[in-house]
Tab-separated table of C-alpha atoms in Angstrom:
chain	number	residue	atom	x	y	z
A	572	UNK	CA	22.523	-71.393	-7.040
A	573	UNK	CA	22.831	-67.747	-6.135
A	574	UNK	CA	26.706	-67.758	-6.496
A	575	UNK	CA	25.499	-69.262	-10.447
A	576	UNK	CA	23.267	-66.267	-10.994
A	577	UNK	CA	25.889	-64.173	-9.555
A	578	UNK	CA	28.840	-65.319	-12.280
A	579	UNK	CA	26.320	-65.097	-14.788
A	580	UNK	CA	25.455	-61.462	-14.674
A	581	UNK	CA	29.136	-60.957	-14.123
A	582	UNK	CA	29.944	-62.530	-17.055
A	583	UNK	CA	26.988	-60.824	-18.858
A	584	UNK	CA	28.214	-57.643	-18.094
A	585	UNK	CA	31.431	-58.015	-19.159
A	586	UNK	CA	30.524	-59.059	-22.312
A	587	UNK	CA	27.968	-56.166	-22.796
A	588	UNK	CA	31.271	-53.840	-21.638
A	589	UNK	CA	33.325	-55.866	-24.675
A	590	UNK	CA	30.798	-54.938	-26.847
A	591	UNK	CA	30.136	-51.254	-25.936
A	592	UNK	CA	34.285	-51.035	-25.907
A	593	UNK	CA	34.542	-52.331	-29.381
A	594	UNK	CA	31.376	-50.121	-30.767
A	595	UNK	CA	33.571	-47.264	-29.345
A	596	UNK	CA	36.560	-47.929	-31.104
A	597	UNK	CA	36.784	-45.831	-34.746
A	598	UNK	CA	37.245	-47.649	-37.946
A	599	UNK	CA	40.758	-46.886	-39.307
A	600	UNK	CA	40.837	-43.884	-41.919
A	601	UNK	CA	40.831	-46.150	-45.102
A	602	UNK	CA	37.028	-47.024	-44.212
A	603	UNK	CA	36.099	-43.541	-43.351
A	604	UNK	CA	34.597	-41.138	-45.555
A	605	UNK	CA	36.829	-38.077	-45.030
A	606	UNK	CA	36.035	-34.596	-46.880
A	607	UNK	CA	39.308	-33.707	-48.124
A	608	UNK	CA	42.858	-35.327	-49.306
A	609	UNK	CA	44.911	-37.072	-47.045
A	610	UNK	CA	48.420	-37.626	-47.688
A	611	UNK	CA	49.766	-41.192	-47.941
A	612	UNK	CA	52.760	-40.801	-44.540
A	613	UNK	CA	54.144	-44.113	-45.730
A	614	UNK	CA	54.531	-43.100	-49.420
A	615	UNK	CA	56.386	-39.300	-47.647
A	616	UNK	CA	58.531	-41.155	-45.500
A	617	UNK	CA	60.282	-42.574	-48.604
A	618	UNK	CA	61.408	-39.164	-50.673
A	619	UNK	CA	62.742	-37.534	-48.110
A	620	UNK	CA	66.664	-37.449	-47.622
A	621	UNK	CA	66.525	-35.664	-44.630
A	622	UNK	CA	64.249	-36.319	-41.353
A	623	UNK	CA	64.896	-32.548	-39.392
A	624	UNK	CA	63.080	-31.981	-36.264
A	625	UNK	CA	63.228	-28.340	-35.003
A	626	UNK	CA	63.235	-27.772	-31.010
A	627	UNK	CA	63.148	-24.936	-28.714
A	628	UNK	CA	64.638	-24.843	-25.177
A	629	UNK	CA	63.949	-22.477	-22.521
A	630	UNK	CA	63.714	-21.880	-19.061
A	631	UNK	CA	61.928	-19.178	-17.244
A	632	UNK	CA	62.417	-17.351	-13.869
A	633	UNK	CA	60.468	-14.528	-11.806
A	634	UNK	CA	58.109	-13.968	-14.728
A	635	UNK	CA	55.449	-15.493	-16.702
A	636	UNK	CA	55.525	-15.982	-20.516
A	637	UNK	CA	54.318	-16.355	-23.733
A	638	UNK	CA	56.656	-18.378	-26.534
A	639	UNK	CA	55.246	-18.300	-29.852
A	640	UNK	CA	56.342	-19.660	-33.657
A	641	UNK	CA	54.913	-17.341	-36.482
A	642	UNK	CA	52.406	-16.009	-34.055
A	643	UNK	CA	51.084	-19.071	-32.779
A	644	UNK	CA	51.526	-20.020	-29.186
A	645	UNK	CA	54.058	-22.893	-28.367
A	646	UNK	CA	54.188	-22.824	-24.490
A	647	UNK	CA	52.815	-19.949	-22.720
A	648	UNK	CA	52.801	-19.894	-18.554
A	649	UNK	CA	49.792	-18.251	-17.443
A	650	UNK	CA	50.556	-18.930	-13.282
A	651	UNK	CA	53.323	-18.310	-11.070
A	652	UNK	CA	56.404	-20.770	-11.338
A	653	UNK	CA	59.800	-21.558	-12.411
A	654	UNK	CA	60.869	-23.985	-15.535
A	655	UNK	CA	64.695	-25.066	-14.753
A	656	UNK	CA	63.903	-26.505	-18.734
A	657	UNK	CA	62.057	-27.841	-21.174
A	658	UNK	CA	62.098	-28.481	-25.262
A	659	UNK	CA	59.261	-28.609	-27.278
A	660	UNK	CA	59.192	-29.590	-30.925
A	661	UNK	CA	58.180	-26.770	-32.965
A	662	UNK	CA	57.725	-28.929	-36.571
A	663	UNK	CA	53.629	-28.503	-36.089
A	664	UNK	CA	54.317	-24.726	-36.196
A	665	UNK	CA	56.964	-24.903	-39.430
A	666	UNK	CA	54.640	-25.080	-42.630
A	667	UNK	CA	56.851	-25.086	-44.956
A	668	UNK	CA	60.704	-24.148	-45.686
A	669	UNK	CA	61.973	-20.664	-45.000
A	670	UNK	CA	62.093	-17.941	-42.319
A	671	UNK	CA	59.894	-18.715	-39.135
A	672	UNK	CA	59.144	-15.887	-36.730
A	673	UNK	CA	59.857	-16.553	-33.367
A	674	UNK	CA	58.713	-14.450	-30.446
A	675	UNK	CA	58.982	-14.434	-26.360
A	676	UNK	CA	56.715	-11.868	-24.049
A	677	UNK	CA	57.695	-11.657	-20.413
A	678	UNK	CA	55.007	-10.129	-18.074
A	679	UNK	CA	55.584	-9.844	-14.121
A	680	UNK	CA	53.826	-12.639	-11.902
A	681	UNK	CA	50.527	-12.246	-11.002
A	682	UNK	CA	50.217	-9.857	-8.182
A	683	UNK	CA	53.647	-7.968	-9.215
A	684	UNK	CA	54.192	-5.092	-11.658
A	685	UNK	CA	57.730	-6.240	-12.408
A	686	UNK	CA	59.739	-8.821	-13.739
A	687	UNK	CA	61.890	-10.111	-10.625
A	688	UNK	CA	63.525	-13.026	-8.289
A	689	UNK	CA	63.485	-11.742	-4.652
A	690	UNK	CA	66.326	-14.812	-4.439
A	691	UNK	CA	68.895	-13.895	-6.749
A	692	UNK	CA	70.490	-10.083	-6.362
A	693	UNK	CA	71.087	-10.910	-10.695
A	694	UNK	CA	69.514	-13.137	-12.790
A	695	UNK	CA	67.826	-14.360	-16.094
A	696	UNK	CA	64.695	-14.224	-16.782
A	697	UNK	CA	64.397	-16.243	-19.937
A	698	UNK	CA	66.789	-18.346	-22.156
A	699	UNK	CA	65.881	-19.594	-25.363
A	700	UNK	CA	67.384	-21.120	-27.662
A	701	UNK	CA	66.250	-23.642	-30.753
A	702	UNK	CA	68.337	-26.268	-32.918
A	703	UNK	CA	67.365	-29.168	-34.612
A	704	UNK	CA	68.341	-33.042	-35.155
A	705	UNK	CA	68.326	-34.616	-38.599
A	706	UNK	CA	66.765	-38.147	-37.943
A	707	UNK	CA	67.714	-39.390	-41.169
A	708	UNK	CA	71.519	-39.479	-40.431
A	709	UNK	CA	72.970	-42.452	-38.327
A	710	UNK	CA	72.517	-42.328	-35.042
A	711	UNK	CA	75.878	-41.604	-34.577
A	712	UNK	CA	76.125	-38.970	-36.611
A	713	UNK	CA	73.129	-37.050	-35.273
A	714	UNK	CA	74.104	-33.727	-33.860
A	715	UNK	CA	71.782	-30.552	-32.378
A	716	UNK	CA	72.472	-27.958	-34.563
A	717	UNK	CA	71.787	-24.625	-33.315
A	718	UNK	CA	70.103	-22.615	-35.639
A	719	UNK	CA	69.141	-19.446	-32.649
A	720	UNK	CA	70.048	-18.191	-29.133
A	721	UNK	CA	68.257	-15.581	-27.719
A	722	UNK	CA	70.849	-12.619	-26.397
A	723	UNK	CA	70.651	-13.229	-22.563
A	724	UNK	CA	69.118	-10.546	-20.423
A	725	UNK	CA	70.254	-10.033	-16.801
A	726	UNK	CA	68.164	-8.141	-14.172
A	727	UNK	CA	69.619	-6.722	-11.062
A	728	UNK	CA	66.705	-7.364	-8.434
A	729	UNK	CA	68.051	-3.913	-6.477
A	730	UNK	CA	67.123	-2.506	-9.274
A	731	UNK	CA	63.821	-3.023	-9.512
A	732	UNK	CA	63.497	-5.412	-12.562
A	733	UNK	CA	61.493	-4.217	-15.438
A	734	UNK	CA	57.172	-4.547	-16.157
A	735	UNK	CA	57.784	-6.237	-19.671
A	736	UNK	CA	60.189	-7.343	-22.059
A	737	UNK	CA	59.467	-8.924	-25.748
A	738	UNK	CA	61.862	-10.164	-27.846
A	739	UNK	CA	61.600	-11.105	-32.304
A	740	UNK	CA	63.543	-12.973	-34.014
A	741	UNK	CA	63.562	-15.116	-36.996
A	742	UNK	CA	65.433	-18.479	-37.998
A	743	UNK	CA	65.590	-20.278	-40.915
A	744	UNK	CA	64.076	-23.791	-41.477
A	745	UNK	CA	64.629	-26.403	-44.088
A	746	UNK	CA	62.325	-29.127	-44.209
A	747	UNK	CA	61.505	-31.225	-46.726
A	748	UNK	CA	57.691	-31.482	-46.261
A	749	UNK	CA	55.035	-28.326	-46.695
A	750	UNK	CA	51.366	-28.470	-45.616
A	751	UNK	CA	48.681	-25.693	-45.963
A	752	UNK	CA	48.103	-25.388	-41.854
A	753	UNK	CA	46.222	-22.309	-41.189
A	754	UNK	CA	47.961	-20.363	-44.347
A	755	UNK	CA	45.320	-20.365	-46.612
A	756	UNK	CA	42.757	-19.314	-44.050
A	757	UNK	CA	41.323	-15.905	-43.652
A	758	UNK	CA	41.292	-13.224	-40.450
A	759	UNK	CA	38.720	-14.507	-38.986
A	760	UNK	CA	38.791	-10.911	-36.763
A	761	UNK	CA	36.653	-9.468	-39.514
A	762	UNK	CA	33.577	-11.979	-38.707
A	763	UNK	CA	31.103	-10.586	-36.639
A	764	UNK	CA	29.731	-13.819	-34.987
A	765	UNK	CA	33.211	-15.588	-34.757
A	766	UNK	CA	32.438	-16.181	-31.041
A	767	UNK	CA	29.338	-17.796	-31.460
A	768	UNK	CA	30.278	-20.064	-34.195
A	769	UNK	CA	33.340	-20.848	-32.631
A	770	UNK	CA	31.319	-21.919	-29.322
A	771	UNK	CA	29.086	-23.916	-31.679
A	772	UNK	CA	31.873	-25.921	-32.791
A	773	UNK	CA	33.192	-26.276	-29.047
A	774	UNK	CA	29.856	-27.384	-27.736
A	775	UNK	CA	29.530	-30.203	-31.383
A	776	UNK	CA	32.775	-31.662	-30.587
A	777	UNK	CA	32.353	-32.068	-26.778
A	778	UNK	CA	29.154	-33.460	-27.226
A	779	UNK	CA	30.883	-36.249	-29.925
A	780	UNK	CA	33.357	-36.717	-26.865
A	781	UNK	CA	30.764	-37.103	-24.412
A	782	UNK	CA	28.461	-39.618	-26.563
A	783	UNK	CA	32.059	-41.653	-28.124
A	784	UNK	CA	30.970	-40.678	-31.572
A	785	UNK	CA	34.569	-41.840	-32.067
A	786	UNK	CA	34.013	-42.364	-36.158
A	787	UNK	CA	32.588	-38.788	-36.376
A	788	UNK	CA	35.428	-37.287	-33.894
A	789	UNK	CA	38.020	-39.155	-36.215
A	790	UNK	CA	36.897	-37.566	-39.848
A	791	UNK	CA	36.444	-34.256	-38.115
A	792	UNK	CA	40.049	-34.112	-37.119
A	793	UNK	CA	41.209	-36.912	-39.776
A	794	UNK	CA	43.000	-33.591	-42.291
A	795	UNK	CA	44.462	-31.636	-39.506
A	796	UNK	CA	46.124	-34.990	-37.632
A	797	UNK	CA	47.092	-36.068	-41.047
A	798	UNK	CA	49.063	-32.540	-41.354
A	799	UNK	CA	50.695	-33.008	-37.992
A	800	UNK	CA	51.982	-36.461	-38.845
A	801	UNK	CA	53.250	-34.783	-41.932
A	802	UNK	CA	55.644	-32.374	-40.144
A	803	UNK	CA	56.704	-35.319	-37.613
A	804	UNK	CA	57.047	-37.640	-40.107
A	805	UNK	CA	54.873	-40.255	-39.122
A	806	UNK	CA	54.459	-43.563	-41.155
A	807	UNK	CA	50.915	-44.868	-41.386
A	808	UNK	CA	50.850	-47.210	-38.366
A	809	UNK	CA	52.222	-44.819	-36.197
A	810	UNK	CA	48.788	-42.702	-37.274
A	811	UNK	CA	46.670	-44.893	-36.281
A	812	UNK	CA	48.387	-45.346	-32.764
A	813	UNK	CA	47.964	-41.379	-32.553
A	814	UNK	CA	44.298	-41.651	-32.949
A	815	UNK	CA	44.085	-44.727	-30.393
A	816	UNK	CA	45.982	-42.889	-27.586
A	817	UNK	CA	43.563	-39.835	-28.057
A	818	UNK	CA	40.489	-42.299	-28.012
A	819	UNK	CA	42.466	-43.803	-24.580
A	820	UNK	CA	42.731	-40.261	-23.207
A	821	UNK	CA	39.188	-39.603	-23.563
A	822	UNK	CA	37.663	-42.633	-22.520
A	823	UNK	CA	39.383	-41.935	-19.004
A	824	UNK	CA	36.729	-39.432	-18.442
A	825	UNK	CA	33.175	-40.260	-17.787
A	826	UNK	CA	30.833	-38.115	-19.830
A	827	UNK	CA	29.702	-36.001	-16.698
A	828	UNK	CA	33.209	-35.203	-16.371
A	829	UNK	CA	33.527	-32.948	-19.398
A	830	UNK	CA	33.071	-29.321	-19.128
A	831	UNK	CA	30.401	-27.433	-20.257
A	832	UNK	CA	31.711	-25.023	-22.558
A	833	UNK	CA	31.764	-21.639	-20.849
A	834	UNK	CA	34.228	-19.840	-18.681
A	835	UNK	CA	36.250	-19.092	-21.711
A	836	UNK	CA	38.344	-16.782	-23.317
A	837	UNK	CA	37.987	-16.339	-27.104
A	838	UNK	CA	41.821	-16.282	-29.196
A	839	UNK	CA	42.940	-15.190	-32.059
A	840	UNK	CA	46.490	-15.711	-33.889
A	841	UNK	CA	48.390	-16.308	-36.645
A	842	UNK	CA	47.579	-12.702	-37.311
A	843	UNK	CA	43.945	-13.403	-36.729
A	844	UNK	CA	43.835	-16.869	-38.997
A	845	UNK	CA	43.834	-18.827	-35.701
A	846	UNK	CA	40.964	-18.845	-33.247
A	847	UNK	CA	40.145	-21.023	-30.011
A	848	UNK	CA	39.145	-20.710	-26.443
A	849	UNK	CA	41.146	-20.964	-23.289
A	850	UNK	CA	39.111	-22.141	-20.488
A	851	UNK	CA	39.593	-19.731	-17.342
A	852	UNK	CA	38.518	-22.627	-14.879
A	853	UNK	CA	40.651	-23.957	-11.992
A	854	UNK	CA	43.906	-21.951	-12.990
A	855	UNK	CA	43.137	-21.993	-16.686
A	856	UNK	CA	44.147	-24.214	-19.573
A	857	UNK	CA	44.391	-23.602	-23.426
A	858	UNK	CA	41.319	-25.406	-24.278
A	859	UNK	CA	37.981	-25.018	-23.172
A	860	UNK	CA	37.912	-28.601	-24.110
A	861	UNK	CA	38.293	-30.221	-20.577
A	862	UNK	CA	37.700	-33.258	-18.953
A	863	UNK	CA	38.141	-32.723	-15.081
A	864	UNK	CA	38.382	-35.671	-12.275
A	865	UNK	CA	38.027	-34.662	-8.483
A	866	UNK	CA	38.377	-37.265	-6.106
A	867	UNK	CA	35.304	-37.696	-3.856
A	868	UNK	CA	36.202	-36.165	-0.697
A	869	UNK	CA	39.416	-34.702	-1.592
A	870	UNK	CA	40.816	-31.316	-2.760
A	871	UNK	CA	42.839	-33.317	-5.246
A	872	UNK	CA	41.902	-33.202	-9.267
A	873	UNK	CA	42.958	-34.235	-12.643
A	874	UNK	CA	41.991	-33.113	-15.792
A	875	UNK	CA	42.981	-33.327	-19.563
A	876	UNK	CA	42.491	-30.238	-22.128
A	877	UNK	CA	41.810	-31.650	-25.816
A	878	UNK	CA	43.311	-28.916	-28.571
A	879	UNK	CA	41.001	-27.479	-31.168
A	880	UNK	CA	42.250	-24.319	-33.134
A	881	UNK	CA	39.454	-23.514	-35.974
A	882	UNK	CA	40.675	-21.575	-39.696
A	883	UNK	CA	38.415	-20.943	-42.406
A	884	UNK	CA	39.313	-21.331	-45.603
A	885	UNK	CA	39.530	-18.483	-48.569
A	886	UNK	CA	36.332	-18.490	-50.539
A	887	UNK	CA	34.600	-20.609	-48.099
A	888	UNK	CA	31.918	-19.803	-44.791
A	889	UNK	CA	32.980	-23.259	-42.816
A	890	UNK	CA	35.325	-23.211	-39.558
A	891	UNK	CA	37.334	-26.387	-39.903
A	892	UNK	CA	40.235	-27.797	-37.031
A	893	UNK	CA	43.598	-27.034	-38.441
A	894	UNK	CA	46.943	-27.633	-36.750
C-alpha cells in the first residue's frame, strides 16, 4: 500500500516536472510578437555565392591582453596565464564589407610593471594573425587565406621587457551579408544616467532568467541573435537550436544561483556605441550576467556569464541588446 502511494507521488511529480519543463520552453519566433524585422536566414543562405568566415589566431605569453575588432573586444585576458593558441571567429564583429580595425594591447601581469617570461632569456609576447575559409567552395578546395600577420615582437628578458605595447592595424573583409549591429547607435558616453539604465536592463533580464520568462527572454534578444546568425550564416533550424542551447545553459542554474547584479564594472566601446558590465566577482568575467555553482563543501565552482551589450538607436531614448 505504502510502496502504491509512494509510485504515485513519484509519478505525480514527474509529470508536474513535464509540465513545468514544457511551460518553460519558448514558442519558436514565427509565433512571437517581435518589435522589429527579422531576416528570413533560409531565404540569405540562397544568394550568396560565397560563405567566408573570418578568424583570428593568437597566442599570448608573460602578459595579459586585450584583442579587439573595430573597437569591440574579441578575447581579452584579464588574469595571469599563457594561451599556446586559440581562433575565434570574428564574423559577429564584421558588419558589413570593407576595412575592419583590428587592435592588440599588452599590459604586464598583475603584480608586474613589465611585459616578461622569467623562462625564456627571448621571446614573444603575442602573435596574431587572421585569415578566413570560404565555406561555399568544396571541401576540397577550401583553403585559409591569410588576409593579416601581426609583425612579431621579441623581448630579451635581460633586458627588462617593456610596461606596454599596442599594436593597429586594418584588413579588408568581403562578405556578402551587412547588418546594422551597433552602427546606427549613438555614444552613449554623452548620457548622464547610462549606468543606471544600463543596471536597469541588467537587473530586467536576470530577473526573466531567474523566473524562465523564456518567451519574453526570446523577443528581447530575437533582432540581435537574428543579426548574429546573419554573419554566420545560419539557416532557420539551426536558429532555433541556438535559442534551445541558451535555454539549456540557463536552466542548469537554479534561480538562487544567479548573481545579483553588482560588483560591476560599467564599458563602453565601439567608440562609446557599445556599453555593458563586467562583473569583478571571483576573478572577473565579461558579463555581470552570471550564474555561479559551488559545490557544498568544496572550494570547487562553476559558473556561466550570459552576453548582453546595449546600443541605442539615433532618434530614439530605448537601450536595446545588439551584437
Amino acid at each position: 500500500m505504502h510502496i502504491h502511494k509512494l509510485l504515485l507521488i513519484c509519478i505525480g511529480t514527474l509529470l508536474i516536472g513535464f509540465q513545468a519543463s514544457c511551460q518553460q520552453k519558448a514558442k519558436p519566433y514565427a509565433q512571437l510578437e517581435i518589435q522589429g524585422t527579422m531576416q528570413n536566414l533560409d531565404s540569405l543562405l540562397h544568394t550568396y555565392r560565397s560563405r567566408p568566415i573570418y578568424w583570428a589566431t593568437y597566442g599570448n605569453e608573460g602578459c595579459l591582453f586585450d584583442l579587439r575588432i573595430n573597437d569591440v573586444t574579441v578575447h581579452q585576458l584579464k588574469h595571469a596565464g599563457s594561451i599556446a593558441g586559440t581562433a575565434s571567429s570574428l564574423n559577429p564583429y564584421i558588419m558589413r564589407s570593407g576595412k575592419q580595425k583590428v587592435s592588440v594591447k599588452l599590459t604586464p601581469f598583475p603584480g608586474k610593471t613589465k611585459i616578461w617570461d622569467s623562462h625564456q632569456p627571448t621571446f614573444e609576447p603575442f602573435k596574431l594573425y587572421i585569415c578566413y575559409v570560404d565555406f561555399a567552395l568544396p571541401e576540397e578546395e577550401q583553403e585559409r587565406v591569410r588576409v593579416l600577420t601581426m609583425p612579431e615582437l621579441k623581448l630579451i628578458t635581460d633586458e627588462g621587457g617593456i610596461p606596454s605595447y599596442t599594436y593597429e592595424a586594418e584588413f579588408e573583409a568581403k562578405v556578402p551579408y551587412a547588418v546594422n549591429g551597433y552602427t546606427d547607435g549613438i555614444d552613449l558616453r554623452e548620457i548622464p544616467d547610462i549606468e543606471a539604465r544600463v543596471v536597469a536592463e541588467f537587473k530586467k533580464v536576470r530577473q526573466w532568467m531567474v523566473d524562465r520568462e523564456f518567451d519574453t527572454l526570446k523577443k528581447y534578444l530575437a533582432i540581435r541573435d537574428n543579426e548574429i546568425g546573419v554573419t554566420q550564416y545560419q539557416s532557420n533550424k539551426k536558429f532555433e537550436n541556438e535559442w534551445l542551447e541558451n535555454e539549456r545553459d540557463i536552466l542548469k542554474y537554479k534561480p538562487n544561483m544567479f548573481v545579483p547584479i553588482e560588483d560591476y564594472k560599467l564599458i563602453f566601446q565601439a567608440e562609446g556605441r557599445l556599453v555593458t558590465l563586467y562583473s569583478t566577482k571571483k576573478n572577473g568575467f565579461s558579463s555581470a550576467l552570471l550564474a555561479i555553482k559551488e559545490e557544498r563543501g568544496s572550494p570547487k565552482w562553476y559558473s556561466t556569464s550570459f552576453d548582453l551589450v546595449l546600443k541605442m538607436k539615433k532618434g530614439t531614448h530605448k537601450l536595446i541588446p545588439t551584437m
